[in-house]
């Protein structure tokens, strides 16, 4: 039996506020799947304004979870992002916590526990 208080053991306490926010989780997920993703593609895929996406990217970059690369494709300025190793770990940990939370909910539904 664990010595940690019950509230600390709950899977929701392991969720990362930086990663768990809906848009940022979407950014990390798309970047994980693509390995390198262009700003415009992310904006369209997630249905965001450029300003909103920029704000979320700043949070993720400051946390060391994504790397931003600016350059040109032909004559057009482009911005790409990719996950850092820390971003990949953070996404994997978030998914693991969500799986624990889902498992707890499913078990509670089958055994009648609150």
Coordinates of C-alpha atoms in Angstrom, one line a residue:
X1 CA 0.0 0.0 0.0
X2 CA 1.3 3.5 -0.9
X3 CA 2.0 6.0 1.8
X4 CA 1.0 9.0 -0.5
X5 CA -2.3 10.6 0.3
X6 CA -5.2 9.3 -1.9
X7 CA -5.6 12.7 -3.7
X8 CA -1.9 12.5 -4.9
X9 CA -2.5 9.1 -6.4
X10 CA -5.3 10.2 -8.6
X11 CA -4.3 10.2 -12.3
X12 CA -5.6 13.7 -12.9
X13 CA -2.8 15.0 -10.6
X14 CA -0.2 13.7 -13.0
X15 CA -1.6 15.8 -16.0
X16 CA 0.8 18.6 -17.1
X17 CA -1.0 21.9 -17.4
X18 CA 1.3 23.1 -20.2
X19 CA 0.7 19.9 -22.3
X20 CA -2.9 19.2 -21.4
X21 CA -4.5 22.4 -22.7
X22 CA -6.5 21.4 -25.7
X23 CA -4.7 23.4 -28.4
X24 CA -1.2 22.6 -27.1
X25 CA -2.1 18.9 -26.9
X26 CA -3.2 19.2 -30.5
X27 CA 0.0 20.9 -31.5
X28 CA 2.2 18.3 -29.8
X29 CA 0.1 15.4 -31.3
X30 CA 0.3 16.8 -34.9
X31 CA 4.0 17.5 -34.5
X32 CA 4.6 14.0 -33.1
X33 CA 2.9 12.5 -36.1
X34 CA 4.6 14.7 -38.7
X35 CA 8.0 15.1 -37.0
X36 CA 8.2 18.5 -38.7
X37 CA 5.1 20.6 -39.3
X38 CA 4.6 23.9 -41.0
X39 CA 2.8 26.8 -39.2
X40 CA 0.0 27.2 -41.8
X41 CA -0.8 23.5 -41.7
X42 CA -1.1 23.5 -38.0
X43 CA -3.3 26.7 -38.1
X44 CA -5.6 25.1 -40.6
X45 CA -5.7 21.7 -39.0
X46 CA -6.5 23.0 -35.5
X47 CA -8.8 25.8 -36.7
X48 CA -6.9 28.6 -35.1
X49 CA -6.0 32.2 -35.9
X50 CA -2.3 32.9 -36.5
X51 CA -2.1 35.0 -33.3
X52 CA -3.7 32.3 -31.2
X53 CA -1.4 29.6 -32.6
X54 CA 1.7 31.8 -32.0
X55 CA 0.8 32.3 -28.4
X56 CA 0.5 28.6 -27.8
X57 CA 3.7 27.9 -29.7
X58 CA 5.5 30.5 -27.5
X59 CA 4.3 28.6 -24.3
X60 CA 5.5 25.3 -25.7
X61 CA 8.8 26.7 -26.9
X62 CA 9.5 28.4 -23.6
X63 CA 8.8 25.0 -21.8
X64 CA 11.4 23.4 -24.2
X65 CA 8.8 21.1 -25.8
X66 CA 9.0 22.4 -29.4
X67 CA 11.7 23.9 -31.5
X68 CA 10.8 26.7 -33.9
X69 CA 12.6 27.1 -37.2
X70 CA 12.1 30.1 -39.5
X71 CA 13.2 30.1 -43.1
X72 CA 12.0 30.5 -46.6
X73 CA 10.4 28.1 -49.1
X74 CA 11.0 29.8 -52.4
X75 CA 10.2 33.5 -51.7
X76 CA 7.7 32.8 -49.0
X77 CA 8.7 33.1 -45.3
X78 CA 7.8 29.9 -43.5
X79 CA 7.8 28.7 -39.9
X80 CA 8.2 25.0 -39.0
X81 CA 8.2 23.3 -35.7
X82 CA 9.3 20.0 -34.4
X83 CA 9.1 18.2 -31.0
X84 CA 12.2 18.3 -28.9
X85 CA 13.1 15.1 -27.0
X86 CA 11.5 16.7 -23.9
X87 CA 8.3 17.4 -25.9
X88 CA 8.1 13.8 -27.0
X89 CA 8.5 12.6 -23.4
X90 CA 5.9 15.1 -22.1
X91 CA 3.4 14.0 -24.7
X92 CA 4.0 10.3 -23.9
X93 CA 3.7 11.0 -20.2
X94 CA 0.4 12.9 -20.8
X95 CA -1.0 10.1 -22.8
X96 CA 0.0 7.5 -20.1
X97 CA -1.8 9.6 -17.5
X98 CA -4.9 9.9 -19.6
X99 CA -4.9 6.1 -20.1
X100 CA -4.7 5.7 -16.3
X101 CA -7.6 8.1 -15.8
X102 CA -9.7 6.3 -18.5
X103 CA -8.9 3.0 -16.9
X104 CA -10.0 4.3 -13.5
X105 CA -13.2 5.6 -14.9
X106 CA -13.9 2.3 -16.7
X107 CA -13.2 0.2 -13.7
X108 CA -15.4 2.4 -11.5
X109 CA -18.2 1.9 -14.1
X110 CA -17.9 -1.9 -13.9
X111 CA -17.4 -2.5 -10.2
X112 CA -19.9 0.0 -8.9
X113 CA -17.2 1.9 -7.0
X114 CA -17.6 5.7 -6.8

